[in-house]
PDB file of C-alpha atoms in Angstrom:
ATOM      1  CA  UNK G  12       0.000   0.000   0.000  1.00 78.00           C
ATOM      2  CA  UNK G  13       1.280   3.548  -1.114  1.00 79.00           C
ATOM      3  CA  UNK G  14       0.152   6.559   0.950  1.00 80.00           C
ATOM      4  CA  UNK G  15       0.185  10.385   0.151  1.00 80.00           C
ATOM      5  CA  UNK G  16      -0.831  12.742   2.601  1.00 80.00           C
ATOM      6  CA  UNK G  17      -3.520  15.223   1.959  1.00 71.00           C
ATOM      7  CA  UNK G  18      -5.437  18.037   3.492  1.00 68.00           C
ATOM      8  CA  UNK G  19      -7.844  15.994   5.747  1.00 69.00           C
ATOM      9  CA  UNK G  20      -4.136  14.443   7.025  1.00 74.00           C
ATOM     10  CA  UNK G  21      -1.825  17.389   7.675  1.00 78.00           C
ATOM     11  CA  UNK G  22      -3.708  20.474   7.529  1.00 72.00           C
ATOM     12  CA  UNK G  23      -4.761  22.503   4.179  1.00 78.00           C
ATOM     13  CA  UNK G  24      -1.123  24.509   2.887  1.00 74.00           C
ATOM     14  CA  UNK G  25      -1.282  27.669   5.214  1.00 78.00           C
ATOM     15  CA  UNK G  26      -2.167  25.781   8.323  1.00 78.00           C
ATOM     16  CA  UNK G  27       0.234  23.069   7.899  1.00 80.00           C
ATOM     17  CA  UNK G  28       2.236  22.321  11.105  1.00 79.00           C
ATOM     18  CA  UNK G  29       5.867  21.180  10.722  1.00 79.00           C
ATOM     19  CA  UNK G  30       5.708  18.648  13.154  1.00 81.00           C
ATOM     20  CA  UNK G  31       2.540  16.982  11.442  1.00 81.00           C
ATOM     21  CA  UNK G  32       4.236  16.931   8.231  1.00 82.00           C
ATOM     22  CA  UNK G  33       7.295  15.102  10.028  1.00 85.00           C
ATOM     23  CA  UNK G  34       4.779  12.861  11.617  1.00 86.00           C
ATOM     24  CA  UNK G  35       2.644  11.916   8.541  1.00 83.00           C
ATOM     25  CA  UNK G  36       6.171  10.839   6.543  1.00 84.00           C
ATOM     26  CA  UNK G  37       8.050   9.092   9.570  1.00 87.00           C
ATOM     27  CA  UNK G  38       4.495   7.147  10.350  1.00 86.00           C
ATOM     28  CA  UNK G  39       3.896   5.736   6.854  1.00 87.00           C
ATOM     29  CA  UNK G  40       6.913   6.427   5.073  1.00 86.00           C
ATOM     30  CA  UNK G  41       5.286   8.764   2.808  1.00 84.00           C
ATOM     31  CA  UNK G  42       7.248  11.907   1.952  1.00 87.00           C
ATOM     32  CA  UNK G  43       5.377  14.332  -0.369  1.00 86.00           C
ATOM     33  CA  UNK G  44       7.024  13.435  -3.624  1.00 89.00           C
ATOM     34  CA  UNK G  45       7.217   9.840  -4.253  1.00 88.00           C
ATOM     35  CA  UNK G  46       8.412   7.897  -7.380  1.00 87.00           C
ATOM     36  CA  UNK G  47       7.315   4.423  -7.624  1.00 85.00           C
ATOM     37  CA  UNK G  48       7.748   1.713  -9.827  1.00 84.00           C
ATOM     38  CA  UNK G  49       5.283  -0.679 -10.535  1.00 85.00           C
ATOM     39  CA  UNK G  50       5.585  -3.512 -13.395  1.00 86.00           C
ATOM     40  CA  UNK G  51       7.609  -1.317 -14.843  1.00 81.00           C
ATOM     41  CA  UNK G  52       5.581   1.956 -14.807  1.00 84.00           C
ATOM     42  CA  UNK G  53       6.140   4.861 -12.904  1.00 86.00           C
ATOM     43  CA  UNK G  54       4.255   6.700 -10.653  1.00 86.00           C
ATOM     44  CA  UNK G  55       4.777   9.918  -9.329  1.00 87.00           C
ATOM     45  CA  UNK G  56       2.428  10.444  -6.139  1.00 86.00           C
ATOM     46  CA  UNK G  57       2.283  14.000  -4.918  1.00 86.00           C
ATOM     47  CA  UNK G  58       0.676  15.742  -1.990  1.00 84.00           C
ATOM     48  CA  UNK G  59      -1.485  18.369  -3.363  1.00 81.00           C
ATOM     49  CA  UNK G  60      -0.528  21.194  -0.630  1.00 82.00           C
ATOM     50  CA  UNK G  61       3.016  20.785  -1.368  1.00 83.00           C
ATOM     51  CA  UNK G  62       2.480  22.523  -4.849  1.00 82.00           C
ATOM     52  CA  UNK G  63       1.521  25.756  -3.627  1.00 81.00           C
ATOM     53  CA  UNK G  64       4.400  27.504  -4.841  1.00 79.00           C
ATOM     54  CA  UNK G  65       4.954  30.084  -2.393  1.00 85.00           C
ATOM     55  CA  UNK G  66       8.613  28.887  -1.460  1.00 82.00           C
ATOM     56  CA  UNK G  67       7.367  27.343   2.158  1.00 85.00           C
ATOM     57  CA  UNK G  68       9.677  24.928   3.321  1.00 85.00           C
ATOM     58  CA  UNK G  69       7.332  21.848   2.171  1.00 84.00           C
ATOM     59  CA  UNK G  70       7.035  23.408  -1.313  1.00 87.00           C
ATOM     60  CA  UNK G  71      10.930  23.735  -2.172  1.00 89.00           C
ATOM     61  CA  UNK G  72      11.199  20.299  -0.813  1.00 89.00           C
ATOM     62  CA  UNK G  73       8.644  19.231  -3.175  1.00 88.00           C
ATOM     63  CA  UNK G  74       9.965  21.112  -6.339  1.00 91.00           C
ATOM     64  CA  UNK G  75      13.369  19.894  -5.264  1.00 92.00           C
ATOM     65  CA  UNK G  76      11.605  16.395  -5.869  1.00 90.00           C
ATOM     66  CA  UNK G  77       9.817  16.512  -8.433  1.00 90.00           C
ATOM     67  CA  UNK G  78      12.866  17.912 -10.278  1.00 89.00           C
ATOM     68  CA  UNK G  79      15.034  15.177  -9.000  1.00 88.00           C
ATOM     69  CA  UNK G  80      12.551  12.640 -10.635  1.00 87.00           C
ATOM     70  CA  UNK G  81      12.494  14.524 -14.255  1.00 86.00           C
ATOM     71  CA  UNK G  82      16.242  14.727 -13.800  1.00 85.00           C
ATOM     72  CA  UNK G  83      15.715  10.711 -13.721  1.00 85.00           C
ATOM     73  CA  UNK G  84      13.345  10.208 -16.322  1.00 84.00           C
ATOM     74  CA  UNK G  85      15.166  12.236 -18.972  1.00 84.00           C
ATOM     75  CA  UNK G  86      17.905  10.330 -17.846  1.00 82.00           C
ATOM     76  CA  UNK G  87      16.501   7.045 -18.402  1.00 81.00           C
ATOM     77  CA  UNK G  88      14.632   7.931 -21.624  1.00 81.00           C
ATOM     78  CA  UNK G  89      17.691   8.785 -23.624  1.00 77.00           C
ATOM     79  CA  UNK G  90      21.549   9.219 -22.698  1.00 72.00           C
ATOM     80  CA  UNK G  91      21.720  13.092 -24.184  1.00 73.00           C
ATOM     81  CA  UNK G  92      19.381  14.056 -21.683  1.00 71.00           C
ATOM     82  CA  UNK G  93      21.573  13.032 -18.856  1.00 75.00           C
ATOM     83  CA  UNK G  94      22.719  15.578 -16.408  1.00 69.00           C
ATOM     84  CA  UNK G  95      24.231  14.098 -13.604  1.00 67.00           C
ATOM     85  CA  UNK G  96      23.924  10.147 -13.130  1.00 69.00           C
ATOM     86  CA  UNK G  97      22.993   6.802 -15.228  1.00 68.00           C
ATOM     87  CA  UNK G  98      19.541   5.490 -13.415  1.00 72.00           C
ATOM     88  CA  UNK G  99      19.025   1.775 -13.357  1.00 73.00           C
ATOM     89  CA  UNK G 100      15.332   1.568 -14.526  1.00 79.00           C
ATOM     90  CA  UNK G 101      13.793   1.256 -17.753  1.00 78.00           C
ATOM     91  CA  UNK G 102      11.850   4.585 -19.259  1.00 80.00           C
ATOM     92  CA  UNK G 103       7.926   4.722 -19.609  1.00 80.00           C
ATOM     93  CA  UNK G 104       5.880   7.447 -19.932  1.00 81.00           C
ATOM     94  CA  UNK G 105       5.028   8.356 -15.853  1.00 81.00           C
ATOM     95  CA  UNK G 106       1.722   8.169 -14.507  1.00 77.00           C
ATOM     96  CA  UNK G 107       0.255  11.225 -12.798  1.00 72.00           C
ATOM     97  CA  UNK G 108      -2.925  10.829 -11.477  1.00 65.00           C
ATOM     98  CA  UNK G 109      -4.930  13.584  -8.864  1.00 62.00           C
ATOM     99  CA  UNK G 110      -7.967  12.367  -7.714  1.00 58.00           C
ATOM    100  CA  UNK G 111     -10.576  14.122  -5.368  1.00 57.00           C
ATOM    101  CA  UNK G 112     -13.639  12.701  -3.962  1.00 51.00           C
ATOM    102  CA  UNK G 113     -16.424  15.318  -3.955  1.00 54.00           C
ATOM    103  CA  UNK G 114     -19.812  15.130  -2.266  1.00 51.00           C
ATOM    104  CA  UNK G 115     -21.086  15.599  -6.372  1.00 54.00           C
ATOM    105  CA  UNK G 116     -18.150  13.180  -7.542  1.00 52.00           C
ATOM    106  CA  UNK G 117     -19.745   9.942  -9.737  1.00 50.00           C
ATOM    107  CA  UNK G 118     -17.212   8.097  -7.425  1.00 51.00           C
ATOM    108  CA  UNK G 119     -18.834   8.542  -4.157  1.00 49.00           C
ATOM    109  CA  UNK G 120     -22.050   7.798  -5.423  1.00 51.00           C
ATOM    110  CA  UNK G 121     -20.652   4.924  -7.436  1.00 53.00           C
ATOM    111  CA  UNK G 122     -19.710   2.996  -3.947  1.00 55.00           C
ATOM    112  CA  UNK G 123     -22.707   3.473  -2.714  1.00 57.00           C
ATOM    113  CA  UNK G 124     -22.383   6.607  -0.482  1.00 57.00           C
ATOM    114  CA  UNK G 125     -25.176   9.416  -1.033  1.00 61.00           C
ATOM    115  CA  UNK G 126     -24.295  12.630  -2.328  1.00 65.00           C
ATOM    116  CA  UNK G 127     -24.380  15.403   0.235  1.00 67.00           C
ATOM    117  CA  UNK G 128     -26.877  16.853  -0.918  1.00 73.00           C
ATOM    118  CA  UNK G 129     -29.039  13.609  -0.886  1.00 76.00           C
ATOM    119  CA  UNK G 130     -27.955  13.501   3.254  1.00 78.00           C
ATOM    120  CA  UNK G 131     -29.419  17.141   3.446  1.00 81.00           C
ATOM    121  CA  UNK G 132     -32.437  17.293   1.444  1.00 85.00           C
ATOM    122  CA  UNK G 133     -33.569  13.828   4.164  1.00 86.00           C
ATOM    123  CA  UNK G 134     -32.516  15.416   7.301  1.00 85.00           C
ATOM    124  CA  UNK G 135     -34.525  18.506   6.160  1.00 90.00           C
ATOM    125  CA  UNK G 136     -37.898  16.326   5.187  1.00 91.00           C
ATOM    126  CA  UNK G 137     -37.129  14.464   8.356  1.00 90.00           C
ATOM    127  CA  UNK G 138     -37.236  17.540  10.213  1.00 91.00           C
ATOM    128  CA  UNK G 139     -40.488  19.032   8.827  1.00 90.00           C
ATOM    129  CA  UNK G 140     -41.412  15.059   9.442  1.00 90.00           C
ATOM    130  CA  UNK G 141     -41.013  15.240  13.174  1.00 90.00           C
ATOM    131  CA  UNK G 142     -42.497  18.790  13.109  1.00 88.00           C
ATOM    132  CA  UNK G 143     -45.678  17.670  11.841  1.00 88.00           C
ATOM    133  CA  UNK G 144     -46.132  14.529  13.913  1.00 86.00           C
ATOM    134  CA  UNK G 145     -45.643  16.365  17.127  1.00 86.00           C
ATOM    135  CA  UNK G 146     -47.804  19.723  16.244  1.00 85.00           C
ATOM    136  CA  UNK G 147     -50.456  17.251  15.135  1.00 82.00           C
ATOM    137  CA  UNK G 148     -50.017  14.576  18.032  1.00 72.00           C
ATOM    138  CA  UNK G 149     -53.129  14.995  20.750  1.00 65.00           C
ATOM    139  CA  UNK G 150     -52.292  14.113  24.583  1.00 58.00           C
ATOM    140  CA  UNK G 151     -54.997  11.837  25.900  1.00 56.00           C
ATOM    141  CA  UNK G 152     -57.627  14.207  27.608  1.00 56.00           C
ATOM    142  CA  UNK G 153     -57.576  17.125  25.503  1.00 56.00           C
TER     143      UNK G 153
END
């Protein structure tokens, strides 16, 4: 199992702490630029609030990444493009994939979650519901 942390993990990008950063990695060995090779394709996983871009310590660290990985590919895809060091894998074109599960996301609905706004338009009728019952329910005597 691969993990990349996300905003529900660490905080969104201006409220990250540093020290739940450094916890989310060290616990699941998941820094936020990871290169993985799989049957022999690559994917690049990336945490989402590391690609700001505002120069905060866990964007430059991601940037620094990401271009350490290019560096690779180019490498790997053809000799010329070589900068520093051979790599010892074979080139394929990388897999990049962002997903985002969204309350109107075919996804969620497709696993059988409701939508949001399914959950809100019940809890309203289930209000009105209760509403009616008890303005209309008689006490024995009256």
């Amino acid at each position: 199992m691969h993990v990349v942390a996300g905003n529900h993990d660490i905080g969104f990008h201006n409220n990250i702490r540093r020290y739940s950063a450094k916890r989310f990695v060290d616990m699941f060995q998941a820094p936020s630029v990871q290169h993985l090779i799989l049957k022999d394709s690559h994917f690049i996983l990336i945490n989402s609030m590391a690609l700001h871009g505002d120069s905060c310590e866990l964007c430059l660290d991601a940037r620094s990444s990401i271009d350490r990985i290019s560096d690779a590919m180019n490498c790997a895809e053809s000799v010329v493009k070589c900068n520093t060091e051979q790599v010892n894998f074979n080139y394929s074109h990388p897999i990049i994939m962002q997903v985002s599960i969204t309350p109107e996301t075919y996804a969620v609905n497709k696993c059988g979650l409701p939508k949001e706004g399914t959950i809100i338009l019940t809890a309203i009728i289930m209000i009105f519901a209760l509403i009616i019952f008890l303005s209309t329910k008689r006490t024995i005597g009256r």
